[in-house]
XYZ file of C-alpha atoms in Angstrom:
435
model
C -36.937 -29.039 -29.225
C -37.772 -25.376 -28.717
C -38.105 -25.928 -24.958
C -34.593 -27.379 -24.865
C -33.170 -24.297 -26.590
C -35.059 -22.055 -24.177
C -33.621 -24.017 -21.243
C -30.076 -23.698 -22.606
C -30.600 -19.987 -23.193
C -31.878 -19.392 -19.659
C -29.019 -21.422 -18.197
C -26.556 -19.350 -20.187
C -28.155 -16.116 -18.991
C -28.008 -17.282 -15.340
C -24.364 -18.265 -15.586
C -23.473 -14.987 -17.268
C -25.342 -12.968 -14.658
C -23.649 -14.788 -11.799
C -20.264 -14.420 -13.427
C -20.889 -10.708 -14.002
C -21.319 -10.023 -10.291
C -18.626 -9.187 -7.808
C -18.203 -12.090 -5.385
C -16.936 -11.537 -1.837
C -14.771 -14.388 -0.500
C -14.475 -14.627 3.299
C -13.824 -18.355 3.854
C -10.062 -17.814 4.227
C -10.623 -15.896 7.477
C -12.489 -18.846 8.958
C -9.759 -21.258 7.842
C -7.056 -19.006 9.267
C -8.584 -19.061 12.735
C -9.161 -22.816 12.545
C -5.424 -23.150 11.931
C -4.704 -20.579 14.647
C -6.725 -22.584 17.189
C -5.084 -25.835 16.093
C -1.513 -24.699 16.700
C -2.380 -23.747 20.283
C -2.623 -27.483 21.038
C 1.093 -28.119 20.469
C 4.462 -26.455 20.866
C 6.003 -28.689 18.214
C 6.954 -26.349 15.370
C 6.715 -29.019 12.673
C 3.189 -29.958 13.765
C 2.203 -26.298 13.809
C 3.523 -25.862 10.275
C 1.589 -28.940 9.178
C -1.643 -27.568 10.679
C -1.267 -24.238 8.892
C -0.325 -25.875 5.609
C -3.294 -28.257 5.567
C -5.970 -26.055 7.105
C -5.117 -22.590 5.759
C -2.830 -22.787 2.747
C -4.040 -25.986 1.065
C -7.671 -24.859 1.374
C -6.877 -21.303 0.391
C -8.591 -19.242 -2.266
C -6.949 -17.191 -4.988
C -6.499 -14.592 -2.250
C -4.282 -16.887 -0.178
C -2.291 -17.742 -3.283
C -1.813 -14.023 -3.849
C -0.608 -13.601 -0.256
C 1.858 -16.465 -0.730
C 3.326 -14.753 -3.787
C 3.278 -11.150 -2.540
C 4.180 -11.222 1.155
C 7.955 -11.641 0.984
C 10.233 -9.031 -0.583
C 12.528 -10.180 -3.339
C 9.920 -12.316 -5.122
C 10.155 -15.285 -2.729
C 7.062 -17.371 -1.918
C 5.809 -17.342 1.649
C 5.430 -20.697 3.394
C 3.416 -22.150 6.261
C 6.355 -21.352 8.543
C 5.856 -17.638 7.917
C 2.228 -17.857 9.050
C 3.152 -19.955 12.082
C 5.630 -17.244 13.064
C 2.899 -14.635 12.609
C 0.461 -16.603 14.771
C 3.010 -17.107 17.534
C 4.532 -13.631 17.489
C 1.275 -11.682 17.003
C -1.043 -13.844 19.083
C -2.390 -10.963 21.155
C -3.223 -8.896 18.062
C -4.888 -11.813 16.273
C -7.054 -12.529 19.316
C -7.981 -8.845 19.575
C -9.184 -8.520 15.971
C -11.012 -11.868 15.844
C -14.394 -10.441 16.972
C -14.226 -7.922 14.132
C -14.954 -10.726 11.653
C -18.151 -12.028 13.262
C -20.382 -9.788 11.134
C -18.331 -9.966 7.941
C -21.087 -11.764 6.018
C -23.640 -9.093 6.963
C -21.220 -6.405 5.784
C -21.072 -8.156 2.423
C -24.869 -7.840 2.194
C -24.435 -4.095 2.705
C -21.870 -3.993 -0.091
C -23.982 -5.810 -2.683
C -26.480 -2.958 -3.330
C -23.652 -0.433 -3.153
C -21.839 -2.220 -5.958
C -25.078 -2.180 -7.959
C -25.260 1.587 -7.405
C -21.587 1.843 -8.389
C -22.400 0.283 -11.764
C -25.230 2.770 -12.271
C -22.953 5.719 -11.584
C -20.011 4.397 -13.592
C -20.882 2.351 -16.705
C -17.208 1.451 -17.140
C -17.328 -0.653 -13.959
C -15.591 -4.027 -14.281
C -16.607 -6.929 -12.063
C -13.930 -8.700 -10.098
C -13.842 -10.764 -6.940
C -12.906 -9.458 -3.495
C -10.832 -11.771 -1.288
C -10.504 -11.279 2.468
C -7.308 -12.978 3.632
C -4.882 -12.993 6.537
C -1.534 -12.079 5.058
C 1.833 -11.334 6.599
C 1.518 -7.587 7.024
C 2.801 -6.711 3.558
C -0.404 -5.363 1.997
C -3.662 -3.860 3.194
C -5.847 -3.390 0.144
C -4.156 -4.525 -3.056
C -5.685 -4.594 -6.553
C -4.540 -7.334 -8.874
C -1.861 -5.927 -11.161
C -3.454 -7.277 -14.318
C -7.058 -8.088 -13.553
C -10.141 -6.833 -11.727
C -9.700 -8.714 -8.436
C -9.052 -7.121 -5.057
C -7.210 -8.591 -2.063
C -7.811 -7.323 1.482
C -5.102 -8.004 4.080
C -7.345 -8.242 7.128
C -4.539 -8.599 9.661
C -3.815 -4.921 8.921
C -7.226 -3.449 8.107
C -9.802 -5.106 10.385
C -10.958 -2.753 13.132
C -13.671 -2.248 15.722
C -16.034 -0.286 13.454
C -19.111 -2.450 12.753
C -18.922 -1.628 9.030
C -15.134 -1.430 8.661
C -15.029 -3.583 5.527
C -17.591 -1.504 3.607
C -15.611 1.719 3.293
C -12.312 -0.122 2.830
C -13.623 -2.292 -0.017
C -15.232 0.675 -1.775
C -12.006 2.693 -1.593
C -9.763 -0.153 -2.663
C -12.076 -1.344 -5.438
C -11.725 2.023 -7.166
C -8.022 1.178 -7.501
C -8.943 -1.841 -9.648
C -10.607 0.554 -12.111
C -7.881 3.209 -12.194
C -4.830 3.591 -14.352
C -1.801 2.640 -12.251
C 0.218 5.482 -10.749
C 3.861 5.316 -9.759
C 4.538 9.021 -9.970
C 5.465 11.807 -7.604
C 3.552 13.408 -4.744
C 0.784 15.381 -6.487
C -0.086 12.559 -8.893
C -0.177 9.998 -6.113
C -2.311 12.155 -3.823
C -4.816 12.474 -6.679
C -4.658 8.714 -7.208
C -5.546 8.007 -3.564
C -7.879 10.960 -3.137
C -9.940 9.776 -6.101
C -10.634 6.528 -4.243
C -11.663 8.371 -1.102
C -14.010 10.654 -3.010
C -15.607 8.027 -5.250
C -16.126 5.713 -2.264
C -17.920 8.588 -0.507
C -20.264 9.047 -3.486
C -20.987 5.321 -3.781
C -21.389 4.836 -0.031
C -23.779 7.815 0.030
C -22.243 8.751 3.334
C -19.837 11.622 3.944
C -16.218 10.745 4.548
C -16.295 12.790 7.754
C -19.083 10.556 9.034
C -17.196 7.420 7.983
C -13.864 8.585 9.413
C -14.625 11.303 11.990
C -11.040 11.319 13.244
C -7.654 10.985 11.586
C -6.713 12.840 8.435
C -10.335 13.422 7.357
C -11.519 15.172 10.499
C -8.255 17.052 10.938
C -8.151 18.051 7.275
C -11.635 19.544 7.309
C -10.861 21.528 10.459
C -7.459 22.714 9.236
C -7.841 22.789 5.452
C -6.112 26.137 4.929
C -3.055 25.070 6.941
C -2.904 21.685 5.175
C -2.991 23.270 1.709
C -0.423 25.906 2.696
C 2.071 23.244 3.779
C 1.272 20.925 0.862
C 2.196 23.677 -1.604
C 5.768 23.507 -0.308
C 6.050 19.947 -1.672
C 3.675 20.027 -4.636
C 6.505 20.562 -7.142
C 8.325 17.341 -6.184
C 9.112 15.161 -9.197
C 10.649 12.205 -7.328
C 8.756 8.950 -7.747
C 8.054 7.172 -4.479
C 9.065 10.156 -2.312
C 6.015 11.393 -0.408
C 7.471 13.454 2.476
C 5.238 11.767 5.083
C 2.012 12.797 3.298
C 1.018 9.228 2.394
C 0.970 5.597 3.509
C 0.814 5.535 7.269
C 4.291 6.823 8.037
C 4.750 9.239 10.910
C 2.794 12.024 9.191
C 3.037 15.801 9.016
C 3.166 18.152 11.987
C 0.522 20.860 11.658
C -0.947 23.125 14.300
C 0.774 21.109 17.012
C -0.541 17.715 15.866
C 1.203 14.854 14.062
C -1.263 13.588 11.437
C -0.782 10.684 9.033
C -2.011 10.396 5.445
C -2.959 14.033 4.858
C -2.099 13.529 1.185
C -5.290 11.469 0.891
C -7.246 14.470 2.139
C -5.604 16.852 -0.341
C -6.365 14.518 -3.250
C -9.920 13.994 -1.987
C -10.604 17.733 -1.820
C -9.271 18.301 -5.348
C -11.477 15.505 -6.720
C -14.490 16.795 -4.779
C -13.942 20.279 -6.197
C -13.858 18.809 -9.714
C -17.107 16.902 -9.078
C -18.909 19.845 -7.458
C -17.963 22.070 -10.397
C -19.255 19.597 -13.009
C -22.802 19.726 -14.387
C -22.695 16.107 -15.594
C -21.981 14.171 -12.389
C -21.655 10.745 -14.021
C -19.108 12.144 -16.448
C -17.255 13.680 -13.507
C -17.109 10.283 -11.769
C -15.744 8.799 -14.992
C -13.144 11.569 -15.295
C -12.018 11.119 -11.694
C -11.706 7.335 -11.919
C -10.002 7.397 -15.308
C -7.808 10.460 -14.724
C -4.389 10.174 -16.312
C -1.673 10.868 -13.757
C 1.064 9.187 -15.773
C 3.028 12.432 -15.771
C 3.461 15.343 -13.389
C 2.057 17.768 -15.954
C -1.130 15.739 -16.359
C -1.572 15.798 -12.593
C -1.165 19.579 -12.674
C -3.769 19.800 -15.470
C -6.343 17.952 -13.355
C -5.640 20.210 -10.378
C -6.189 23.288 -12.559
C -9.379 21.817 -14.071
C -10.769 21.142 -10.592
C -10.659 24.794 -9.630
C -9.620 23.759 -6.114
C -6.760 26.195 -5.657
C -7.759 29.692 -4.583
C -7.477 32.507 -7.118
C -4.438 33.791 -5.288
C -2.666 30.493 -6.014
C -3.592 30.213 -9.699
C -0.412 31.823 -11.006
C 1.748 29.643 -8.752
C -0.114 26.455 -9.759
C 0.273 27.174 -13.474
C 3.932 28.175 -13.346
C 5.776 26.152 -10.695
C 8.488 23.868 -12.036
C 8.527 20.173 -11.124
C 11.909 19.375 -9.579
C 13.621 17.550 -6.751
C 12.517 18.927 -3.393
C 14.719 18.598 -0.319
C 13.088 18.911 3.075
C 15.352 20.243 5.791
C 14.114 18.955 9.143
C 14.904 21.055 12.180
C 17.129 19.343 14.708
C 17.866 16.418 12.366
C 21.327 16.205 10.860
C 21.266 14.437 7.517
C 24.174 12.085 6.866
C 25.395 9.805 4.130
C 24.274 6.401 5.360
C 25.258 2.825 4.638
C 28.685 3.147 3.062
C 31.911 5.092 2.769
C 34.511 5.219 0.027
C 38.255 4.852 0.226
C 40.703 4.967 -2.654
C 39.817 1.570 -4.133
C 36.862 0.190 -2.163
C 33.272 0.738 -1.099
C 32.824 -0.182 2.566
C 29.181 -0.911 3.417
C 28.135 -0.708 7.081
C 24.807 -1.771 8.569
C 23.803 -1.064 12.178
C 21.143 -3.358 13.609
C 17.930 -1.455 14.515
C 17.062 -1.294 18.204
C 13.903 -3.354 17.678
C 15.891 -6.381 16.429
C 17.788 -8.729 18.723
C 21.230 -10.027 17.756
C 20.204 -13.656 18.342
C 17.480 -13.312 15.684
C 20.005 -12.477 12.970
C 21.160 -15.377 10.829
C 22.808 -13.220 8.171
C 22.677 -9.794 6.530
C 23.087 -9.201 2.803
C 23.085 -6.242 0.446
C 20.614 -6.227 -2.449
C 20.702 -3.545 -5.090
C 20.825 -2.518 -8.708
C 24.353 -3.948 -8.919
C 23.283 -7.548 -8.151
C 19.752 -7.772 -9.526
C 18.210 -6.972 -6.138
C 18.937 -10.522 -5.043
C 18.849 -10.813 -1.218
C 20.174 -14.388 -1.355
C 23.395 -13.648 -3.227
C 26.060 -15.030 -0.894
C 28.691 -12.905 -2.632
C 27.127 -9.893 -0.906
C 26.859 -11.386 2.573
C 28.039 -9.016 5.311
C 30.419 -9.838 8.172
C 29.631 -9.095 11.809
C 32.378 -6.789 13.072
C 30.965 -5.808 16.449
C 27.797 -5.753 18.509
C 25.021 -5.060 16.024
C 27.463 -3.925 13.324
C 27.872 -5.645 9.940
C 30.272 -4.707 7.146
C 31.018 -5.669 3.568
C 33.779 -4.431 1.256
C 33.349 -4.208 -2.503
C 35.973 -3.074 -4.983
C 35.013 0.023 -6.964
C 36.261 -1.526 -10.189
C 33.732 -4.371 -9.809
C 30.892 -1.931 -10.493
C 30.545 -0.671 -14.051
C 28.079 2.127 -13.310
C 28.703 5.197 -11.164
C 25.214 5.380 -9.605
C 23.362 2.574 -7.801
C 20.482 1.988 -5.377
C 20.507 -0.644 -2.618
C 19.053 -1.912 0.646
C 20.199 -4.068 3.534
C 18.292 -7.343 3.982
C 18.143 -9.410 7.184
C 17.781 -13.200 6.918
C 17.029 -12.949 3.218
C 13.533 -11.527 3.707
C 13.441 -8.493 6.013
C 14.266 -5.481 3.832
C 15.423 -2.644 6.056
C 13.751 0.748 5.813
C 15.852 3.770 4.955
C 16.725 5.748 8.125
C 15.130 9.162 8.435
C 18.560 10.758 8.838
C 19.905 9.386 5.530
C 20.445 12.021 2.855
C 21.429 9.519 0.147
C 17.938 8.252 -0.745
C 15.846 7.769 -3.872
C 12.639 5.759 -4.478
C 12.694 4.552 -0.881
C 16.172 3.044 -1.342
C 19.675 4.047 -0.302
C 21.800 5.482 -3.094
C 25.455 4.890 -3.860
C 27.525 7.220 -6.013
C 31.098 6.265 -6.873
C 33.326 9.309 -7.187
């Protein structure tokens, strides 16, 4: 009888140990390319959709399910048709990146001991699974909103580096352990910089060695100039407004170069300064991962605690006031975009971007705070009034509030980015103010 109990105990321990490990799921990549190869055999769209549905979606992991639910703006679920369109329209890109997955399993073997080391350095580590999927270009690395899992959009992140997945997974996994940030520039640079720095510690390889070019290499060579320009925007209190410091937009122009994502570098250097200053390194890792950037003032407090800013900046750092910052770009005239007001009406106007062809447009709608951000509301469908021009008229009295935010949406799913020349923007949306 005792032997039976011992067997049950050992079985329980094995199951617990397995469950308590991070598992890396790569099967979806294989299934994606099986579906990709299959649709090359036919030009029949319905057959192509059937191939993708049965081979990729029906056999998909939790990662594919996540991609289905998080790849279309407006909360709509993606379908096999969306992936067929991706395969047909991005065929050259998908063929190019295919060799980058041949050593994915060996990269996972590199990650396993690094995750073990991660747990040693940060006792608060929580195990979750990592899913490598082919999405629709809507997310690169994305932590589960409520849970420890991580989803990697490989169509965006795979590259020619032989260990590309290692550094990406380490960076993105830190996000699964952090408190969420949806704040302004300084807080969000700390949020991203923390991931860069912690991944460097866990990888036991300098970030400059991992990313010799881009914002890392440029930042190290031009740190004084980067910090000097960043200080001009550090007081911004607008959520979601990052002034080209973050998220792969066109970047900042410094010393004659246009460099993307320099906000990551600023956050990284602040976190590194905090770590270098600390005597208890494990506690410093904990502080960096668990930093509270839920308010602008808490972000300022971490910056001060890091000691990163030079003594000459200490008074400025302690005393600047968080407020709305407006960047005036030379040679760019800012205009009110998207609508005009007459005595009784709001007249919305959308001009088709140059990269979209008229024959691709089925319909254009307006989605905003005044209609629940619903891109499928036919009551807000625009009328084509000329080549590439769409208009919609709404009575002022139909809107109860004075201030609203909105976007134009093409074919119910393509949410249009705010033009650089628009002055009426907030949170990445167009703004409407009824006077």
